[in-house]
């Protein structure tokens, strides 16, 4: 409860209202235009590095789809502000599963077994081996993600919200050594370890886990009346 | 009664044997592992000035050289294009403008042109079409991949997707569908004019389709004989073709469904303006350029009518680089994005210096 004003954004519906929704829609429109027109411009009347076709319907679809998936993964990664091993596994894992699936679906074997269902045979091999295609993908990622990063940074500089200020204060405090803990009194208090209430936003994991937002109390387990080390239980 | 001093239960404030009314079950508190108590080590990327600003500058500095490299590569590609639709009355092919698919004798025209610069490396000859929507949905679906893969039952019973191009004169069509029916059938020949003599230039018709297409996707129907005519017994040619599919070429490995011109056509283009590989002009030796500068003449057998839908046809001679054909878009896009990134980095740096550290902890009410 060091920073009670952190509860205000939730109460004032600051992060999920109509304006935020409109911003989301505009971002979606911008991303869709990028994800179509960048491959379109790069594929217009072009061929592969050995002269054969790359501007066909199947290669174009695969390129746009790969751009899209990688951009979405990067955007999710950006929004995941607390990267645990689980997050890493799922995000990298989903990208690798995508590539595994398209190479499987577009392989010779699947085509020969289910001819009508997998007509895109050979497309993954022939398209994703072109450096041109990877340059296009890289460009789309940067064009889709950098405005978001820049916009958020700009917002945090010019109009920082309460949580931004708090985060900055916490980070500045981390750079100095923490003050010594006050002397602990023997008290029986409840084991409520909550304080997770203002978790509308990210970035407060360390604060909560450090325990500095809880009232200083005795760890209930190793001393006190009902712990295994107490007089009551020692003789048993 | 000893309390079970299990390491997992260390945080449990209510050991089960003590004080629980009436022999309660085990505690419902989650285990005290890092995973369940959400104490996993984590990385927290937060957008500070120290990460965002260098990122913008680095991306700007990487993109601009890449863009320049791509642009220079694209500019070094030699390309020569001739539009031979013949809509202009002064064009030699104007007389062929309203030809139909089965005109006999076929209409021919010749276009003379001059190459100002020699083409050094292997030259690729393309035919290009404009305003031809090979990406129309009903058109794209109008094919039978099983038939094209050599399945004998699909050969005689084409799929419903090929309608109305699946049977003709009560016989199944091989290959069926609108894509096959509209196959490009102009013939282009190139001659070099050297002091009034026309020297033909060897055009290679093999190696123009994807390897996977030619060897896996498209297969001729199998049978006991090597005679393709017998294997295609019981089928008829597509409506708008002059010759049946087993007479596309005299060579056996380029005849039938595995004819490379046919395979190239069947790979439908994504955009209404496209080019498809027609022939290869290979370099003979390292001393001479593949195509010297000078006068050339293109002989066209004009079979393919495009005027009715305002389409255009063209022949393109082009060299190739590691990034494909001539396409300045990617180079220009990279240079533009790199410059904008760098400029934005500078702007954000200025904003950060002026406004960034104004709102500090003094404002935070406690």
XYZ file of C-alpha atoms in Angstrom:
602
model
C 0.000 0.000 0.000
C 2.919 2.286 -0.531
C 1.362 3.762 -3.658
C -2.440 3.741 -3.272
C -2.864 5.915 -6.349
C -1.935 2.944 -8.475
C -5.485 1.728 -7.982
C -6.945 4.726 -9.726
C -6.504 3.703 -13.361
C -8.534 0.607 -12.769
C -11.323 2.478 -11.126
C -11.407 5.156 -13.786
C -11.492 2.629 -16.614
C -8.433 4.220 -18.140
C -7.149 1.190 -19.965
C -10.222 -0.251 -21.591
C -12.545 2.356 -22.998
C -13.775 3.411 -26.414
C -10.748 5.523 -27.227
C -8.414 2.652 -26.538
C -10.567 0.480 -28.755
C -10.377 2.977 -31.595
C -6.603 3.135 -31.207
C -6.500 -0.642 -31.369
C -8.577 -0.683 -34.544
C -6.367 1.933 -36.171
C -3.263 -0.026 -35.280
C -4.851 -3.109 -36.788
C -5.675 -1.306 -40.013
C -2.153 0.069 -40.279
C -0.617 -3.352 -39.665
C -2.860 -5.003 -42.259
C -1.911 -2.464 -44.882
C 1.774 -2.975 -44.134
C 1.464 -6.757 -44.187
C -0.154 -6.715 -47.600
C 1.504 -3.883 -49.438
C 5.090 -4.546 -48.475
C 5.026 -8.096 -49.927
C 2.980 -6.762 -52.847
C 5.549 -4.138 -53.705
C 8.440 -6.539 -53.285
C 6.802 -9.263 -55.392
C 5.448 -7.090 -58.164
C 6.725 -8.530 -61.418
C 9.679 -10.209 -59.678
C 11.282 -13.606 -60.005
C 13.511 -15.831 -57.898
C 17.271 -15.767 -57.848
C 17.347 -18.583 -60.405
C 14.869 -16.844 -62.666
C 11.874 -19.007 -61.862
C 8.540 -17.818 -60.548
C 8.078 -16.316 -57.127
C 5.189 -13.965 -57.788
C 2.658 -16.749 -57.883
C -0.400 -16.977 -55.704
C 0.960 -19.674 -53.398
C 4.310 -18.022 -52.710
C 2.698 -14.652 -52.133
C 0.219 -16.155 -49.692
C 2.996 -17.962 -47.822
C 5.077 -14.824 -47.595
C 2.235 -12.691 -46.300
C 1.312 -15.379 -43.792
C 4.853 -15.755 -42.499
C 5.201 -11.985 -42.150
C 1.973 -11.900 -40.210
C 2.871 -14.668 -37.802
C 6.279 -13.303 -37.017
C 4.926 -9.786 -36.520
C 2.238 -11.105 -34.204
C 4.755 -13.076 -32.177
C 7.008 -10.061 -31.836
C 4.049 -7.911 -30.790
C 3.015 -10.486 -28.199
C 6.560 -10.584 -26.955
C 6.536 -6.844 -26.603
C 3.316 -6.933 -24.636
C 4.512 -9.738 -22.406
C 6.390 -7.642 -19.985
C 7.308 -10.443 -17.647
C 9.241 -13.067 -19.541
C 9.451 -16.272 -17.582
C 10.687 -19.545 -19.001
C 7.092 -20.530 -19.685
C 6.525 -17.440 -21.834
C 9.735 -17.981 -23.752
C 8.821 -21.589 -24.423
C 5.381 -20.792 -25.729
C 6.289 -17.872 -27.924
C 9.383 -19.365 -29.506
C 7.619 -22.689 -29.545
C 4.654 -21.375 -31.457
C 6.899 -19.895 -34.117
C 8.831 -23.109 -34.528
C 5.631 -25.123 -34.635
C 4.385 -22.844 -37.396
C 7.477 -23.518 -39.476
C 7.325 -27.217 -38.709
C 3.699 -27.342 -39.785
C 4.155 -25.520 -43.052
C 7.148 -27.610 -44.032
C 5.162 -30.722 -43.216
C 2.047 -29.585 -45.006
C 3.946 -28.578 -48.091
C 6.107 -31.669 -48.274
C 6.076 -34.308 -50.963
C 4.690 -36.993 -48.720
C 1.548 -35.160 -47.686
C 0.826 -34.209 -51.269
C 1.095 -37.739 -52.525
C -1.238 -39.017 -49.820
C -3.833 -36.253 -49.812
C -3.493 -34.642 -53.185
C -6.520 -32.416 -53.164
C -5.946 -31.061 -49.675
C -2.319 -29.982 -49.919
C -1.836 -28.287 -53.271
C 0.849 -25.949 -51.963
C 3.554 -28.537 -52.361
C 7.074 -27.218 -52.626
C 6.089 -23.656 -51.858
C 7.749 -23.468 -48.460
C 11.040 -24.838 -49.743
C 11.162 -22.685 -52.813
C 10.020 -19.429 -51.281
C 11.665 -19.372 -47.871
C 15.056 -20.072 -49.383
C 15.082 -16.708 -51.088
C 16.943 -13.888 -49.296
C 14.482 -11.481 -50.878
C 11.643 -12.980 -48.861
C 13.473 -12.728 -45.548
C 14.346 -9.096 -46.259
C 10.655 -8.428 -46.813
C 9.753 -10.173 -43.564
C 12.354 -8.183 -41.643
C 11.080 -4.936 -43.101
C 7.471 -5.739 -42.206
C 8.410 -6.572 -38.621
C 10.217 -3.287 -38.168
C 7.458 -1.285 -39.805
C 4.766 -2.862 -37.661
C 6.525 -2.913 -34.318
C 8.565 0.272 -34.205
C 5.603 2.657 -34.229
C 4.178 0.811 -31.231
C 7.465 0.964 -29.351
C 8.009 4.589 -30.254
C 4.453 5.521 -29.343
C 4.643 3.884 -25.946
C 7.987 5.449 -25.217
C 6.735 8.861 -26.260
C 3.689 8.485 -24.073
C 5.749 7.500 -21.081
C 7.995 10.517 -21.562
C 5.383 13.174 -22.244
C 2.366 11.964 -20.308
C 3.571 9.410 -17.832
C 0.852 7.649 -15.962
C 1.058 7.066 -12.270
C 2.388 3.578 -12.816
C 5.156 4.885 -15.069
C 6.256 7.299 -12.385
C 6.124 4.608 -9.760
C 8.181 2.284 -11.921
C 10.756 4.953 -12.458
C 10.954 5.594 -8.741
C 11.367 1.905 -8.039
C 14.128 1.602 -10.582
C 15.925 4.616 -9.219
C 15.633 3.177 -5.729
C 17.009 -0.160 -6.874
C 20.183 1.484 -7.934
C 20.837 2.560 -4.327
C 21.276 -0.046 -1.631
C 17.993 -0.814 0.145
C 17.551 0.659 3.624
C 18.026 -1.810 6.507
C 14.830 -3.578 7.595
C 13.224 -2.229 10.734
C 13.436 -4.377 13.854
C 10.869 -7.145 13.787
C 8.527 -7.612 16.730
C 7.110 -10.935 17.681
C 3.528 -10.701 16.576
C 0.958 -13.105 15.399
C -0.517 -11.728 12.225
C -2.455 -13.280 9.431
C -0.735 -14.861 6.479
C -2.356 -12.641 3.944
C 0.279 -12.154 1.275
C -1.975 -10.401 -1.161
C -1.447 -6.907 -2.512
C -1.826 -8.255 -5.979
C -4.897 -6.105 -6.420
C -3.466 -3.421 -8.679
C -2.268 -5.797 -11.313
C -4.050 -4.206 -14.258
C -0.616 -3.440 -15.539
C 2.649 -5.147 -15.838
C 5.941 -4.380 -14.227
C 5.040 -4.802 -10.572
C 6.052 -8.396 -10.177
C 9.354 -7.598 -8.549
C 7.772 -5.086 -6.223
C 5.229 -7.538 -4.952
C 7.662 -10.395 -4.686
C 10.162 -8.322 -2.778
C 7.643 -7.987 0.010
C 8.281 -4.339 0.481
C 4.658 -3.464 0.058
C 3.612 -5.576 2.990
C 3.725 -4.618 6.563
C 6.819 -5.997 8.207
C 5.856 -9.126 10.023
C 7.336 -12.230 11.407
C 7.457 -15.236 9.105
C 4.699 -17.262 10.631
C 6.237 -20.630 10.163
C 9.535 -20.861 11.894
C 8.670 -19.083 15.107
C 5.494 -18.224 16.902
C 2.830 -20.202 18.640
C 1.664 -22.551 15.929
C 4.914 -23.343 14.176
C 6.811 -26.592 14.403
C 9.550 -24.958 16.424
C 7.309 -23.672 19.149
C 7.192 -25.014 22.658
C 3.878 -26.646 22.018
C 5.110 -28.881 19.266
C 8.671 -29.494 20.271
C 8.087 -32.378 22.518
C 5.989 -34.341 20.083
C 1.111 -35.824 17.355
C 4.031 -34.756 15.210
C 3.475 -32.296 12.526
C 4.684 -33.493 9.204
C 7.554 -31.155 8.612
C 7.476 -31.479 4.870
C 9.510 -28.887 3.045
C 6.558 -28.262 0.794
C 4.308 -27.441 3.653
C 6.663 -24.885 5.119
C 4.423 -22.012 4.312
C 1.332 -23.760 5.483
C 0.012 -21.934 8.457
C -2.501 -24.609 9.343
C -0.853 -27.967 9.808
C -3.508 -30.517 9.312
C -3.214 -32.346 12.589
C -3.659 -29.345 14.795
C -6.839 -27.465 15.471
C -8.677 -28.668 12.416
C -12.225 -29.538 13.299
C -13.224 -33.111 12.748
C -10.241 -34.547 10.840
C -10.064 -32.225 7.860
C -8.505 -33.238 4.534
C -5.239 -31.883 3.223
C -4.692 -28.212 2.737
C -5.925 -26.640 -0.460
C -3.048 -24.223 -0.606
C -0.908 -24.645 -3.742
C 2.533 -26.145 -3.339
C 5.329 -23.842 -2.462
C 7.252 -24.314 -5.678
C 8.592 -21.514 -7.761
C 6.218 -22.374 -10.559
C 3.023 -22.426 -8.562
C 3.800 -19.464 -6.393
C 4.770 -17.412 -9.439
C 8.290 -16.831 -8.375
C 9.936 -17.941 -11.614
C 12.975 -15.937 -12.637
C 11.919 -13.512 -15.301
C 13.217 -10.915 -17.613
C 11.331 -7.663 -17.622
C 11.918 -5.536 -20.675
C 10.671 -2.099 -19.872
C 10.802 0.674 -22.403
C 13.339 3.061 -21.064
C 15.307 5.656 -22.923
C 18.340 3.455 -22.619
C 16.794 0.727 -24.728
C 14.469 2.481 -27.143
C 16.766 5.214 -28.394
C 19.739 2.976 -29.218
C 17.304 0.572 -30.896
C 16.058 3.286 -33.221
C 19.574 4.420 -34.080
C 20.866 0.919 -34.633
C 17.960 0.003 -36.886
C 18.437 3.179 -38.860
C 22.136 2.477 -39.247
C 21.537 -1.122 -40.340
C 18.742 -0.445 -42.783
C 20.358 2.291 -44.783
C 23.362 0.263 -46.016
C 21.147 -2.750 -46.688
C 18.812 -0.555 -48.702
C 21.667 0.938 -50.667
C 23.065 -2.520 -51.390
C 19.732 -3.821 -52.619
C 19.112 -0.731 -54.711
C 22.523 -0.894 -56.358
C 22.067 -4.603 -57.081
C 18.698 -3.927 -58.641
C 20.068 -1.137 -60.773
C 22.817 -3.347 -62.127
C 20.287 -5.807 -63.534
C 19.796 -5.391 -67.241
C 16.298 -5.621 -68.534
C 14.678 -5.023 -71.890
C 10.935 -5.088 -72.426
C 8.866 -5.055 -75.624
C 5.110 -4.677 -75.554
C 3.827 -6.559 -78.579
C 0.064 -6.425 -78.058
C -0.304 -4.394 -81.202
C -2.950 -1.891 -80.116
C -0.978 0.906 -81.708
C -1.662 1.031 -85.446
C 1.996 1.576 -86.224
C 3.012 -1.620 -84.447
C 3.922 -4.609 -86.635
C 1.570 -6.815 -84.630
C -1.475 -4.659 -85.200
C -2.742 -7.023 -87.857
C -2.865 -9.815 -85.309
C -4.827 -7.873 -82.751
C -8.187 -9.528 -83.351
C -6.943 -13.019 -83.963
C -8.933 -15.882 -82.523
C -7.548 -18.979 -80.925
C -8.023 -21.217 -83.932
C -7.024 -18.967 -86.818
C -5.368 -20.815 -89.659
C -2.813 -19.958 -90.808
C -1.543 -18.504 -87.514
C -0.801 -14.791 -87.562
C 2.901 -13.902 -87.329
C 4.629 -10.609 -86.818
C 8.210 -9.450 -86.368
C 9.478 -6.701 -84.141
C 12.994 -5.309 -84.583
C 14.791 -3.797 -81.653
C 18.260 -2.742 -80.612
C 20.149 -3.578 -77.442
C 22.362 -0.690 -76.446
C 24.326 -2.578 -73.849
C 25.428 -6.195 -73.851
C 23.893 -8.685 -71.457
C 26.772 -10.373 -69.680
C 25.438 -13.251 -67.629
C 22.705 -15.782 -68.320
C 19.699 -14.117 -69.876
C 16.144 -15.125 -69.072
C 13.339 -14.585 -71.537
C 9.892 -13.977 -70.068
C 6.467 -13.350 -71.440
C 4.416 -10.921 -69.450
C 0.696 -10.334 -69.301
C -1.173 -7.378 -67.869
C -4.760 -7.084 -66.738
C -4.976 -10.862 -66.664
C -6.472 -11.944 -63.382
C -5.034 -15.351 -62.728
C -5.920 -14.788 -59.085
C -9.690 -14.846 -59.606
C -11.037 -17.334 -57.089
C -13.167 -19.432 -59.396
C -10.335 -19.539 -61.896
C -7.771 -20.631 -59.317
C -9.976 -23.493 -58.139
C -10.679 -24.715 -61.636
C -8.117 -27.500 -61.824
C -7.764 -31.131 -60.810
C -4.480 -31.803 -59.035
C -5.086 -35.548 -58.881
C -5.457 -35.716 -62.626
C -2.312 -33.692 -63.093
C -0.497 -36.019 -60.718
C -1.186 -38.926 -63.026
C -4.010 -40.575 -61.173
C -5.692 -42.805 -63.736
C -9.169 -42.639 -62.256
C -9.106 -38.841 -62.124
C -7.917 -38.806 -65.706
C -11.228 -40.222 -66.872
C -13.363 -38.641 -64.144
C -12.202 -35.086 -63.584
C -13.293 -33.313 -60.419
C -16.330 -31.091 -60.210
C -14.151 -28.034 -59.689
C -13.239 -28.136 -63.370
C -16.794 -27.456 -64.495
C -17.624 -26.329 -67.144
C -14.253 -27.329 -68.612
C -14.351 -30.957 -67.540
C -15.998 -32.692 -70.484
C -16.242 -31.886 -74.125
C -18.031 -33.951 -76.797
C -18.898 -36.484 -74.092
C -15.289 -37.164 -73.305
C -13.346 -36.026 -70.249
C -10.876 -33.246 -70.875
C -7.245 -33.788 -69.957
C -6.049 -31.448 -68.479
C -9.357 -30.128 -67.197
C -10.188 -26.723 -65.844
C -10.098 -23.079 -66.850
C -6.445 -22.572 -65.970
C -5.291 -25.239 -68.398
C -7.750 -24.096 -71.012
C -6.354 -20.580 -71.069
C -2.739 -21.643 -71.509
C -0.485 -19.119 -73.196
C 0.410 -20.388 -76.652
C 2.322 -17.627 -78.431
C 5.692 -18.658 -79.879
C 8.602 -16.266 -79.584
C 11.888 -16.589 -81.433
C 14.920 -14.383 -81.214
C 17.376 -13.592 -83.979
C 20.459 -11.455 -84.030
C 20.855 -9.279 -87.074
C 24.433 -9.168 -88.208
C 24.983 -7.398 -91.536
C 21.671 -8.502 -93.047
C 21.959 -12.086 -91.819
C 19.641 -13.393 -89.153
C 21.432 -15.611 -86.658
C 19.014 -17.569 -84.470
C 19.727 -17.506 -80.771
C 19.441 -20.833 -78.975
C 16.601 -20.788 -76.524
C 16.591 -23.482 -73.863
C 13.153 -24.742 -72.891
C 14.154 -27.002 -70.020
C 14.688 -25.870 -66.458
C 12.051 -23.184 -66.394
C 9.666 -24.753 -63.885
C 10.165 -25.470 -60.181
C 11.860 -28.786 -59.530
C 9.090 -29.849 -57.140
C 6.458 -29.045 -59.728
C 8.126 -30.948 -62.532
C 9.124 -33.998 -60.529
C 6.496 -34.398 -57.838
C 3.380 -32.404 -58.496
C 2.885 -33.105 -62.166
C 3.136 -36.686 -63.416
C 1.926 -38.308 -66.582
C -0.622 -41.106 -66.198
C 1.123 -44.393 -65.663
C 0.660 -47.517 -67.691
C 2.428 -50.304 -69.454
C 3.477 -48.401 -72.512
C 5.709 -45.426 -73.088
C 3.344 -44.158 -75.728
C 1.636 -41.113 -74.308
C -1.071 -41.192 -76.927
C -2.181 -44.549 -75.645
C -2.026 -43.457 -72.017
C -4.337 -40.535 -72.726
C -6.836 -42.728 -74.509
C -10.423 -41.806 -73.862
C -9.751 -38.136 -73.146
C -9.934 -35.118 -75.356
C -8.012 -31.886 -75.584
C -9.133 -28.705 -73.808
C -11.577 -26.650 -75.821
C -9.249 -23.784 -76.723
C -6.095 -25.778 -77.405
C -4.922 -26.356 -80.969
C -3.262 -29.695 -80.136
C -3.876 -32.293 -77.437
C -1.674 -32.483 -74.377
C 0.354 -35.475 -75.561
C 1.542 -33.492 -78.554
C 2.975 -30.522 -76.702
C 6.563 -31.517 -77.417
C 8.376 -34.244 -79.276
C 10.669 -35.049 -76.375
C 9.216 -37.601 -74.004
C 10.334 -35.928 -70.801
C 8.727 -32.642 -71.787
C 5.471 -34.035 -73.142
C 2.110 -34.564 -71.569
C 1.459 -33.100 -68.163
C 5.148 -32.623 -67.443
C 5.619 -30.141 -70.253
C 7.445 -27.254 -68.623
C 5.557 -24.470 -70.390
C 2.341 -26.045 -69.166
C 3.662 -26.358 -65.616
C 4.810 -22.736 -65.598
C 1.382 -21.610 -66.760
C -0.415 -23.730 -64.150
C 1.405 -21.951 -61.341
C -1.135 -19.169 -61.140
C 0.156 -15.665 -60.593
C -0.834 -13.596 -57.597
C -1.217 -10.227 -59.275
C -2.831 -9.081 -62.533
C 0.507 -8.000 -63.986
C 2.923 -10.868 -64.051
C 5.738 -12.444 -65.995
C 6.407 -16.109 -66.547
C 9.649 -17.709 -67.573
C 9.570 -18.725 -71.211
C 13.079 -19.651 -72.266
C 16.677 -19.527 -71.046
C 19.534 -18.077 -73.044
C 22.683 -19.604 -71.665
C 26.099 -18.101 -71.785
C 28.332 -19.986 -74.168
C 31.750 -19.001 -72.900
C 33.196 -16.485 -70.526
C 34.766 -14.380 -73.226
C 31.663 -13.270 -75.040
C 28.578 -11.707 -73.495
C 25.428 -13.760 -73.767
C 23.713 -11.110 -75.863
C 25.940 -8.594 -77.536
C 24.847 -5.063 -78.118
C 23.305 -4.619 -81.524
C 20.214 -5.225 -83.591
C 17.830 -8.043 -82.878
C 14.548 -9.243 -84.221
C 11.732 -11.003 -82.414
C 9.500 -13.334 -84.415
C 6.103 -13.806 -82.839
C 3.453 -16.352 -83.678
C 0.509 -14.458 -82.303
C -2.070 -17.032 -81.147
C -3.210 -15.646 -77.827
C -5.919 -12.964 -78.029
C -5.877 -10.451 -75.212
C -7.533 -7.439 -76.771
C -11.044 -8.365 -75.727
C -10.293 -7.739 -72.057
C -7.781 -4.893 -72.587
C -4.893 -7.098 -71.687
C -1.367 -6.467 -72.822
C 1.401 -8.842 -73.780
C 5.095 -8.234 -73.583
C 8.404 -9.996 -73.958
C 11.097 -9.329 -71.405
C 14.805 -10.111 -71.554
C 16.421 -9.894 -68.166
C 19.486 -10.875 -66.195
C 19.160 -12.089 -62.615
C 20.901 -11.340 -59.319
C 20.792 -12.846 -55.837
C 17.625 -10.918 -55.130
C 15.802 -11.868 -58.295
C 14.763 -9.583 -61.096
C 14.820 -5.838 -61.313
C 12.776 -4.432 -58.465
C 13.777 -1.121 -56.912
C 10.916 -1.166 -54.385
C 12.701 -3.081 -51.642
C 15.845 -0.965 -51.853
C 13.906 2.271 -51.723
C 11.733 0.969 -48.874
C 14.754 0.023 -46.798
C 16.460 3.358 -47.356
C 13.280 5.247 -46.502
C 12.536 3.261 -43.374
C 16.146 3.519 -42.226
C 16.188 7.270 -42.649
C 12.845 7.719 -40.920
C 14.020 5.542 -38.047
C 17.180 7.546 -37.620
C 15.290 10.814 -37.781
C 12.733 9.594 -35.259
C 15.564 8.476 -33.018
C 16.945 11.981 -33.041
C 13.511 13.468 -32.365
C 12.887 11.099 -29.458
C 16.310 11.901 -28.041
C 15.478 15.587 -28.070
C 12.098 14.962 -26.458
C 13.646 12.752 -23.836
C 16.183 15.381 -22.885
C 13.699 18.181 -22.671
C 10.675 16.532 -21.112
C 11.683 13.125 -19.970
C 13.018 13.651 -16.488
C 10.664 16.404 -15.505
C 8.047 14.124 -14.003
C 9.957 12.465 -11.208
C 9.014 11.072 -7.853
C 8.208 14.467 -6.464
C 4.839 14.204 -8.134
C 3.853 10.880 -6.735
C 1.510 11.280 -3.820
C 2.169 8.728 -1.158
